[in-house]
Structures are given as structure tokens and as C-alpha cells.
Coordinates of C-alpha atoms and ligand atoms in Angstrom, one line a residue:
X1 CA 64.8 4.8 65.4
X2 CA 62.0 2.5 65.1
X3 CA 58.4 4.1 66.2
X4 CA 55.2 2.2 67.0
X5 CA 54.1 3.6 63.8
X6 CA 52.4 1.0 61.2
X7 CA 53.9 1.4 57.7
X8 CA 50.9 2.6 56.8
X9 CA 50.8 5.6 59.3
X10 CA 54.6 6.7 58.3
X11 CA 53.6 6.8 54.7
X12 CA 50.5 8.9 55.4
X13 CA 52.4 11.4 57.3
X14 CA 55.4 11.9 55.3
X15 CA 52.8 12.6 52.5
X16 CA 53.1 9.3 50.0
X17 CA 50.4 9.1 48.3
X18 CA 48.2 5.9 48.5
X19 CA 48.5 5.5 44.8
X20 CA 52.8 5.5 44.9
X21 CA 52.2 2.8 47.7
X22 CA 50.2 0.7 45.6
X23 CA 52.7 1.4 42.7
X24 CA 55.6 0.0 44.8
X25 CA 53.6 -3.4 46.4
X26 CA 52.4 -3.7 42.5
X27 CA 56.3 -3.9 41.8
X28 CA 56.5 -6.5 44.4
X29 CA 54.2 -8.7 42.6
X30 CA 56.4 -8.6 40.0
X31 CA 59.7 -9.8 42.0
X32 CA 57.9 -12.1 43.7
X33 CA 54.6 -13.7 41.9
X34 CA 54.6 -16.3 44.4
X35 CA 56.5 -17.7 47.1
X36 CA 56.0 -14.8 49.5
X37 CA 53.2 -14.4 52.4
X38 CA 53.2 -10.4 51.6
X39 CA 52.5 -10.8 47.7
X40 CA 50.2 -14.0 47.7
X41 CA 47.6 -12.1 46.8
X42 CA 45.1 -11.3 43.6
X43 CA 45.8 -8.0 44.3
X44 CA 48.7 -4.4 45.3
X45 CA 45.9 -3.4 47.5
X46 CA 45.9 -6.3 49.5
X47 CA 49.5 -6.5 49.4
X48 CA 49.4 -3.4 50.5
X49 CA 47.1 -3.9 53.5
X50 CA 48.9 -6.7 54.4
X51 CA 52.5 -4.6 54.4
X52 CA 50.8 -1.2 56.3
X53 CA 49.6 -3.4 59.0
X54 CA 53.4 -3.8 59.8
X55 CA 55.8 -2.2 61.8
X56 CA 59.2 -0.5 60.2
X57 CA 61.5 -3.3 60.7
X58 CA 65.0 -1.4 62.0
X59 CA 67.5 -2.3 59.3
X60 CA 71.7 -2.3 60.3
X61 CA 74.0 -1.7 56.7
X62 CA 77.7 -2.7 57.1
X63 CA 80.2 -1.6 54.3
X64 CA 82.9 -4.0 54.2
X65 CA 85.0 -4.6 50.6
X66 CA 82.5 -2.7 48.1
X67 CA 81.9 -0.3 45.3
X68 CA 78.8 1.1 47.1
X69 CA 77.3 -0.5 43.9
X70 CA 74.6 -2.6 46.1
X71 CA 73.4 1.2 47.9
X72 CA 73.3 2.9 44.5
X73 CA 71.2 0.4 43.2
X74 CA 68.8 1.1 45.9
X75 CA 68.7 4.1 45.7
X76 CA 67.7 5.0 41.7
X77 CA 64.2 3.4 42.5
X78 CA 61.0 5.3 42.4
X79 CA 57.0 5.3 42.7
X80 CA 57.4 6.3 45.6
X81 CA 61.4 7.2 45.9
X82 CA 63.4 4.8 47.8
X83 CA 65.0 7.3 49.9
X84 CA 61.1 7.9 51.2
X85 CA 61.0 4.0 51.5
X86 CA 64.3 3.6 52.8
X87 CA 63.3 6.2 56.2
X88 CA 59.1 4.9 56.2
X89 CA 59.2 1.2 55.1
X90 CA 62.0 0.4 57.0
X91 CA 64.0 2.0 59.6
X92 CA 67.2 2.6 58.1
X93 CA 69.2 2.9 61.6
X94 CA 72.4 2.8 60.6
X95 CA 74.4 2.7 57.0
X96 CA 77.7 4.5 56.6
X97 CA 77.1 5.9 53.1
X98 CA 73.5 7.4 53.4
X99 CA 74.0 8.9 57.2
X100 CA 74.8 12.2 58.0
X101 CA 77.1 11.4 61.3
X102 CA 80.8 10.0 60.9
X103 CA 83.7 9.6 63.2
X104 CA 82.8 8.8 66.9
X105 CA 79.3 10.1 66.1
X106 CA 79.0 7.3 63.5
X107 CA 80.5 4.7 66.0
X108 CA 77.9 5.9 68.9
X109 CA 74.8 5.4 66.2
X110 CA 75.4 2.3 65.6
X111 CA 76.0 1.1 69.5
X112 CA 72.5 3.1 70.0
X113 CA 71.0 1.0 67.2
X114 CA 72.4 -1.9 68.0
X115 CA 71.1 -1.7 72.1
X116 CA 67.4 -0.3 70.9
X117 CA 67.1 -3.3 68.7
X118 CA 68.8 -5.8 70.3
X119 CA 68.0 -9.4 68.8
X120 CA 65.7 -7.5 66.6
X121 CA 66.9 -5.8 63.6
X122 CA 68.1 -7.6 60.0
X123 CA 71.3 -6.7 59.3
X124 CA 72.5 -5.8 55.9
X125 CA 75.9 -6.5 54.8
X126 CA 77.5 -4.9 51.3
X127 CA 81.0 -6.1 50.1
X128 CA 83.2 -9.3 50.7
X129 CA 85.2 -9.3 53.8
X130 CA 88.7 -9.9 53.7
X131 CA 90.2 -12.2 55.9
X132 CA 94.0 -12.4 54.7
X133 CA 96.6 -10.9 57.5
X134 CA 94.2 -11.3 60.0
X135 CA 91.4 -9.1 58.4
X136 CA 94.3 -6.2 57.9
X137 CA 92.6 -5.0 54.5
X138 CA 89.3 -3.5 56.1
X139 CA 89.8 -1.1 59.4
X140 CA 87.2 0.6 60.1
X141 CA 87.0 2.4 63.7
X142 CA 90.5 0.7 64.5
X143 CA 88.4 -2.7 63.8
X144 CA 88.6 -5.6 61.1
X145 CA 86.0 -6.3 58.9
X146 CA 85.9 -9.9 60.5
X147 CA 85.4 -8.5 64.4
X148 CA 82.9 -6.2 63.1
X149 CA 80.8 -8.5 61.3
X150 CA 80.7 -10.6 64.1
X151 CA 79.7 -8.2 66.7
X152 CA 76.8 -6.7 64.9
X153 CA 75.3 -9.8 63.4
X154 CA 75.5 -11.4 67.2
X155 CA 72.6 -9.1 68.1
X156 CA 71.0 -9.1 65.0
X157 CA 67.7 -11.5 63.9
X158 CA 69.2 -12.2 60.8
X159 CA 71.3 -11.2 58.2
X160 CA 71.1 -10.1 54.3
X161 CA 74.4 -10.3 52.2
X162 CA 73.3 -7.7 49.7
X163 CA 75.3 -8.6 46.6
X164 CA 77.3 -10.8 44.8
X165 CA 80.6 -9.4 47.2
X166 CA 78.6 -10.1 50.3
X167 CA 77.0 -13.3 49.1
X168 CA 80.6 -15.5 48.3
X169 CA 83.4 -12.6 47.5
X170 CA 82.2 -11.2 44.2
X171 CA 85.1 -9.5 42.0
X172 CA 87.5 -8.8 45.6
X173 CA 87.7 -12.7 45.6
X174 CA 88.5 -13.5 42.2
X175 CA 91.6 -15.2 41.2
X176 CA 94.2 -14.7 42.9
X177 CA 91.9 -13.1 45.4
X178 CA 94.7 -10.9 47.5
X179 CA 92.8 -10.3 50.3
X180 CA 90.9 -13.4 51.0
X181 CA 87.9 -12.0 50.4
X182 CA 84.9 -13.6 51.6
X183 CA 80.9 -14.1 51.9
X184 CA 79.3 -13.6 55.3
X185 CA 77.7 -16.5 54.8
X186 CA 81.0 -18.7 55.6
X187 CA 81.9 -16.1 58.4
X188 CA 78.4 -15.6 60.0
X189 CA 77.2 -19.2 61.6
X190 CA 74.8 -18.4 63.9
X191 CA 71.9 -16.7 62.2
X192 CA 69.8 -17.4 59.0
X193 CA 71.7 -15.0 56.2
X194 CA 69.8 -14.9 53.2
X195 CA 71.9 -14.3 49.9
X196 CA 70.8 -11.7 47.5
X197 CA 73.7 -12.1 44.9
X198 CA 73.7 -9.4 41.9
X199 CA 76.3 -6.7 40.3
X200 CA 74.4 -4.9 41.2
X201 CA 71.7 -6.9 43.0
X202 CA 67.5 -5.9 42.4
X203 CA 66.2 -3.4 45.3
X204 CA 62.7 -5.4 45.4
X205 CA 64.3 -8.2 45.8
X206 CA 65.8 -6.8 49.2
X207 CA 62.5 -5.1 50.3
X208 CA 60.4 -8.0 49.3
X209 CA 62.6 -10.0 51.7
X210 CA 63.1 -7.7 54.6
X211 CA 59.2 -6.9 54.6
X212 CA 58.2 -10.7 54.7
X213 CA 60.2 -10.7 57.9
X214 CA 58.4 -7.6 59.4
X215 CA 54.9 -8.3 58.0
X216 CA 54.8 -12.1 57.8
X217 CA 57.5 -12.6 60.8
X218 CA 60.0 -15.0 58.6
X219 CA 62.4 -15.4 55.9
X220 CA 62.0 -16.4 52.5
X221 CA 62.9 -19.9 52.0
X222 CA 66.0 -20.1 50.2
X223 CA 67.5 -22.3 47.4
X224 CA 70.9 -24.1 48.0
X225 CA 73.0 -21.5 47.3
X226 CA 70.9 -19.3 50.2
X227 CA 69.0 -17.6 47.4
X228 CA 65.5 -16.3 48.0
X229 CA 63.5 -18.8 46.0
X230 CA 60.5 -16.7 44.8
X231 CA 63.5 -14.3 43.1
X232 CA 65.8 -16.9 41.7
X233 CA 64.1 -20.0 41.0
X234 CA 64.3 -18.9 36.9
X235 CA 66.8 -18.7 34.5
X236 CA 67.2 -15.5 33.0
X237 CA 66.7 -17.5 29.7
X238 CA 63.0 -18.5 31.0
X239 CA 61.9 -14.9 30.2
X240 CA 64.5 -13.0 28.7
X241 CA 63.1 -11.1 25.3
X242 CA 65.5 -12.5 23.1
X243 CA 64.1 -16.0 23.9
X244 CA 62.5 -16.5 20.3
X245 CA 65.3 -15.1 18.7
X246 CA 67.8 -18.2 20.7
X247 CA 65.1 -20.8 19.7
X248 CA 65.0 -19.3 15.9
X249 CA 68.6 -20.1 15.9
X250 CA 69.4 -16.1 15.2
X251 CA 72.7 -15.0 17.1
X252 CA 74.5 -11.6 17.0
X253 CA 77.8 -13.3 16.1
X254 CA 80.1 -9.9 16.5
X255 CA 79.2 -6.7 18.6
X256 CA 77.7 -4.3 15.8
X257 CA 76.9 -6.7 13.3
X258 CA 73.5 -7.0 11.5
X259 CA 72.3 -9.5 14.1
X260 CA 73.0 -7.2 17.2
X261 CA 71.5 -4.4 15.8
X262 CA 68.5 -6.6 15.1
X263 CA 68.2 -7.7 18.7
X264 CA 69.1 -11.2 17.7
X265 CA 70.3 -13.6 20.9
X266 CA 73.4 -13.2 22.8
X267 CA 74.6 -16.7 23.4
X268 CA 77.4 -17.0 20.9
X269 CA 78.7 -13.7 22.4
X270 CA 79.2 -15.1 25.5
X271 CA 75.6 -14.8 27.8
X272 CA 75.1 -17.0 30.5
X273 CA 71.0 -16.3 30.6
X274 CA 70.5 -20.0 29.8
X275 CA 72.4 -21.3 33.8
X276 CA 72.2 -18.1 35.6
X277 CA 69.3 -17.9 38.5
X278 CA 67.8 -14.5 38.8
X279 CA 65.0 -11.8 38.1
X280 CA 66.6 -9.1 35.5
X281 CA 64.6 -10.0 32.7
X282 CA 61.0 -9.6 34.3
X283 CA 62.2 -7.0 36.9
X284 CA 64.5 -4.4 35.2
X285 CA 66.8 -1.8 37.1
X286 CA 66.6 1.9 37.6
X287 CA 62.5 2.1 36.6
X288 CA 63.4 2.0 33.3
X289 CA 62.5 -0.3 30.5
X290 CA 64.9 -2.7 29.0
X291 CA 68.0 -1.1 31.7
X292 CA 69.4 -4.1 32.5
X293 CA 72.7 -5.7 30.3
X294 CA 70.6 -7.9 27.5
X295 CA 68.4 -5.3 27.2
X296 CA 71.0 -2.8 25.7
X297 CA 73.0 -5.0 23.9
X298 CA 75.8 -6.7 26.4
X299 CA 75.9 -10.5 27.2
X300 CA 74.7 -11.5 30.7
X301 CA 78.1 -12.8 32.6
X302 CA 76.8 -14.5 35.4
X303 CA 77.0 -12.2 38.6
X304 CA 74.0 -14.1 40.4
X305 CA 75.8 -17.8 40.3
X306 CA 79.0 -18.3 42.5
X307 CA 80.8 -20.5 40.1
X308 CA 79.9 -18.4 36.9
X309 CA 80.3 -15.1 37.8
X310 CA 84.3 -13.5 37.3
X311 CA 85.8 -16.9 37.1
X312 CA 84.4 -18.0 33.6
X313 CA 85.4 -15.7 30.5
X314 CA 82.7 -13.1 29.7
X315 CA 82.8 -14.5 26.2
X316 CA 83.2 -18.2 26.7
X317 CA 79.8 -19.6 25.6
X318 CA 77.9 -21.0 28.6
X319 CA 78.0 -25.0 28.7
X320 CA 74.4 -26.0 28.1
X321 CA 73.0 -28.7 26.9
X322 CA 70.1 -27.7 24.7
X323 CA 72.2 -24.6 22.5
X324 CA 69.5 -25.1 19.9
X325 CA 66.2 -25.9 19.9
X326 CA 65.8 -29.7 19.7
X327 CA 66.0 -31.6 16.3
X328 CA 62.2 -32.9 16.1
X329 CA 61.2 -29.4 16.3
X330 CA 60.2 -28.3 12.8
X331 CA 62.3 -26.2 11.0
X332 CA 61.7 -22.4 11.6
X333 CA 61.4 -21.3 7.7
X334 CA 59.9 -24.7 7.1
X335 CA 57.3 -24.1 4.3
X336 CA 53.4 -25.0 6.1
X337 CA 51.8 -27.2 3.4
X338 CA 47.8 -27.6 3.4
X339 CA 46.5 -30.6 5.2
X340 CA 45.2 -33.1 2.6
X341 CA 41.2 -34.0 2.8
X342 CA 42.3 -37.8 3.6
X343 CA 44.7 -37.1 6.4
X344 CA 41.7 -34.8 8.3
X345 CA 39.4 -37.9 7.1
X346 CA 41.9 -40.7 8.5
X347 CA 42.7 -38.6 11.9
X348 CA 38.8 -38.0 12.6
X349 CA 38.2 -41.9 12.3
X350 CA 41.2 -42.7 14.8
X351 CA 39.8 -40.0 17.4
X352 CA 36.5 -41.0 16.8
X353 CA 37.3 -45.0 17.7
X354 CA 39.3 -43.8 20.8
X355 CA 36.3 -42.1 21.9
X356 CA 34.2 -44.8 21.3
X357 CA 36.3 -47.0 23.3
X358 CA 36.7 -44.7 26.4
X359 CA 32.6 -44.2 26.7
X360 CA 32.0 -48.2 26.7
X361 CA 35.1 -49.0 29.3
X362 CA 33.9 -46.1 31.4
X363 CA 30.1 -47.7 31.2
X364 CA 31.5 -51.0 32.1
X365 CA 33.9 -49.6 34.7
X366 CA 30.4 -48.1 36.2
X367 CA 28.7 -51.4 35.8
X368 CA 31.1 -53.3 38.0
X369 CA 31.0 -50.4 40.6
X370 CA 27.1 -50.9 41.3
X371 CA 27.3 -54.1 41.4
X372 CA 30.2 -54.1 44.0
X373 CA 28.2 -51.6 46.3
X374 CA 27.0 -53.4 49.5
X375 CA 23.4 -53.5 49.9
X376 CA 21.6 -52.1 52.8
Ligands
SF4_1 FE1 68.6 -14.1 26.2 FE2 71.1 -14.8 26.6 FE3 69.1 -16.7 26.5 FE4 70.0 -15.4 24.3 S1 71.2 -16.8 25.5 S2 67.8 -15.8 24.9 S3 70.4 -13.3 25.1 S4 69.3 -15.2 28.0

């Protein structure tokens, strides 16, 4: 349960060293260049100054209709390990997967976190939530998905729907969507619930938001979709490494072909970089470079935008309006000729007039301002 321990304190004492913690607040940076309280700074020390001053926030988990996807994800982090983040960054009270307790012990930790926290902790929510038959698709402890959801985000400060599932219904709600799968979002109406959409969703992007609440005492400010802003305010597009291969007008047109194996640009295979909000290309999964699906080779399908993800086609080209690079852009190949001694000649004359005519109308503009001045 939650100590009076700083973050700072737990870290020293389960023995991470000072250089993993600055390793991790570095990664922070990353997520969130700006936008955030915690990582407005020049610096990961100072970040991490700011974040060890703070205590562990107590943190709830509910399963509902999931893969476990969202936990996995979490935990294949490292610098330091999330596990050693998960128990001395936050206090992980409660989360069905990662606990050691199940049965009636299980149902007795979470009563004892929910009463030791009360109106304090951030609950975390994985999966959609069914809510055909009366909730009848997701029993657990003899109680719906619906009831539960309800109860424990009641006494919680706020909630965090950790995944695409969670966020609006994910792959459980797609068409015909048997169980009426769900988002908490349009369950939950009494408490800010941020959205953190993703198959699977980026870890930092969760810490970075649950730590702004514990250091800085608030929530991220959210797009209109209830997306943390300082995660998902690009495109994947905006940074993605094939960028100059899209504006080139070099696409992979078939899995395999010369163009894939050259790295070439994924549009014309289907990827939705160019309308889909989120952080994979600057902030890539597992601590590995270039793990995330453009960077080995597979189309981006959407999973961070409601209206994208599982109900357009992988391989339907997304509907943008700028497929190309614009027309008055020269050429790529275009041949560079030499620029003639006339044109340099003709170009210097021009500048030089304009010059010329912004130093006198800036004299005379000065003129007219002494002479307005009031005299003493
Ligand atoms: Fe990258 Fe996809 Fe954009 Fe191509 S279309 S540059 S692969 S995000």
C-alpha cells in the first residue's frame, strides 16, 4: 500500500540506481516534449527532481474484455525494469494479472485498496466492457463488468482507459460487436477518464500521465477524443522514417517487392500514418529500435483513432488529401542547372531596391514619431 515514501526514497532503497532513474525521466522527455508540468524542463535531472519529490500515487487495474495486451506492453520496458517502476513509482494496489492473491483473497485486496485510498487512487481500466444481456459476458466475483466498473471508479480520483478496448471497444466492439462491447468513457460519467488508445498502447505514455497527477496534482489536458495531448497531437506521418521516402513518391507496392525491402513508404499498402494521432514513430515499443509495425515492414492500421482502427480495411488506402507531395514542388530527379550570372545580377538589384526602400520608410516612419512626441 501506499507509504509516506517520496519516489525518490523507494527508488534508493530498492537499489535503482540514479543513473536508470534518469534513463527512464530521459524516456519521458521523449513521450512528452512538452505539454506536461513533470517534463517541462531543459533537463532528465530536473525531471527527475521534480518526480522524486512525489509520493507513489496508489494505482487500481481492472481487467474487463482484454488480451492482457495493454499489461504486457508494460511490462517489456526497462532502464530501470517496469516491474521495479510498477511497485516504486507507483503503488500498484491492485491488478488481477500481476498479483499473487486470487479468489476471496483477491476480492478482499481490492476492498482494502479501495478503503485505504478512498477518493484517492487513478484507476486503470484494460479491455472493453460488454454490456449486452445485462453485462452477462464478463463475471467476475459473481459481478458484471458494468457494476464493477462502477463501484471502483466511484471512489476513485480519476480513471485511465488503458487501450484501444478500454478507450471506445477496440477489436470486442467491432462489427457485429456480440457483446456490446464498450469504452469506459461512455459508462464512467462522473470522473475525468483520460483515453490512452493503442494495440497495444505506449507504457510512458501511461506513467507520464499517472505521474503528472501525483507530482504536478492534475491531468494532462486532453484532445476531443479524451487523448492526452502532449502524446497524440502528431500524426504518425509527422515523424515516421519513411517520411522522405512518401514525399519521393517511392511506395512498396506488394509485400516483398523491391520497394519493401528497400524501406520504401507504406501508404499504397494500406498505412494510415498520414490520419492516425499517436507517438510510435518517436517512442518505439519493447526498448528496442525500430519495434513498432512500420518499422519492420507492416502498414500502420489505425488502432489509436476510434473511427479507423478495425472498421476500415487494413489495406484500404487511408483518405488523405495530400497522397503526393504537392505539384509546385520540383520534381525529385529534376536535373539542378547552374544559376546564370544575370539572374544572380537581376535578383541582387531587386533585393537591393527593397532594402533601400525599407531604410528610408523606416527613417521617415521615425521622423513623424519625434515630431508627434509631446514636449515637456
Ligand atoms: Fe510512414 Fe505510413 Fe506515412 Fe508512409 S504513409 S511515410 S509508411 S506513416
Amino acid at each position: 500500500m501506499t507509504s509516506n515514501l517520496t519516489i525518490a526514497e523507494r527508488l534508493r532503497r530498492s537499489g535503482v540506481s540514479r543513473r536508470h532513474f534518469l534513463t527512464f525521466c530521459g524516456k519521458l522527455m521523449v513521450v512528452a516534449p512538452a505539454g506536461l508540468a513533470i517534463t517541462n524542463y531543459i533537463s532528465p535531472q530536473a525531471v527527475a527532481a521534480t518526480i522524486g519529490r512525489a509520493r507513489r500515487p496508489s494505482v487500481i487495474w481492472l481487467h474487463m474484455q482484454d488480451c492482457t495486451g495493454c499489461t504486457e506492453t508494460l511490462l517489456r520496458t526497462s532502464e530501470p525494469d517496469l516491474a521495479t517502476l510498477l511497485f516504486d513509482v507507483i503503488s500498484l494496489d491492485y491488478h488481477e494479472t500481476v498479483m499473487a492473491a486470487s479468489g476471496t483473497d483477491a476480492e478482499a485486496a481490492l476492498k482494502d485498496a479501495m478503503t485505504q485510498n478512498d477518493g484517492k487512487y487513478v484507476l486503470v481500466v484494460e479491455g472493453s466492457i460488454p454490456t449486452k444481456e445485462n453485462g452477462a459476458y464478463l463475471k467476475i466475483a459473481g459481478r458484471n463488468g458494468i457494476d464493477m466498473l462502477k463501484e471502483v471508479a466511484d471512489h476513485s480520483a480519476a480513471v485511465i482507459s488503458m487501450g484501444s478496448c478500454s478507450s471506445w471497444g477496440g477489436i470486442p466492439s467491432s462489427n457485429i460487436n456480440p457483446t456490446g462491447a464498450t469504452g469506459v468513457d461512455s459508462i464512467v460519467k462522473n470522473k475525468p477518464v483520460v483515453n490512452i488508445p493503442g494495440c497495444p498502447p505506449n507504457p510512458y505514455v501511461l506513467l507520464a500521465t499517472v505521474l503528472e497527477y501525483a507530482a504536478a496534482g492534475k491531468l494532462p489536458q486532453l484532445d476531443s477524443l479524451g487523448r492526452p495531448k502532449f502524446a497524440f497531437d502528431k500524426t504518425i506521418h509527422d515523424h515516421c522514417p519513411r517520411r522522405a521516402h512518401f514525399d519521393a513518391g517511392q511506395f512498396a507496392a506488394q509485400f516483398g517487392d523491391s520497394g519493401h525491402r528497400q524501406g520504401w513508404c507504406l501508404y499504397k499498402l494500406g498505412c494510415k500514418g498520414p490520419i492516425t494521432h499517436a507517438p510510435c514513430s518517436t517512442r518505439n515499443f519493447n526498448e528496442v529500435v525500430d519495434c513498432w509495425p512500420i518499422g519492420i515492414g507492416a502498414p500502420c492500421v489505425g488502432c489509436t483513432e476510434k473511427d479507423i482502427a478495425f472498421t476500415v480495411p487494413i489495406f484500404t488506402t487511408a483518405d488523405i488529401k495530400r497522397p503526393l507531395p504537392p505539384d509546385f514542388y520540383p520534381p525529385v530527379f529534376a536535373e539542378h542547372k547552374a544559376i546564370s550570372p544575370v539572374a544572380t545580377g537581376v535578383a541582387g538589384l531587386v533585393g537591393g531596391a527593397l532594402l533601400g526602400a525599407g531604410f528610408l520608410a523606416s527613417r521617415k516612419m521615425n521622423d513623424g514619431a519625434t515630431k508627434d512626441e509631446p514636449k515637456e
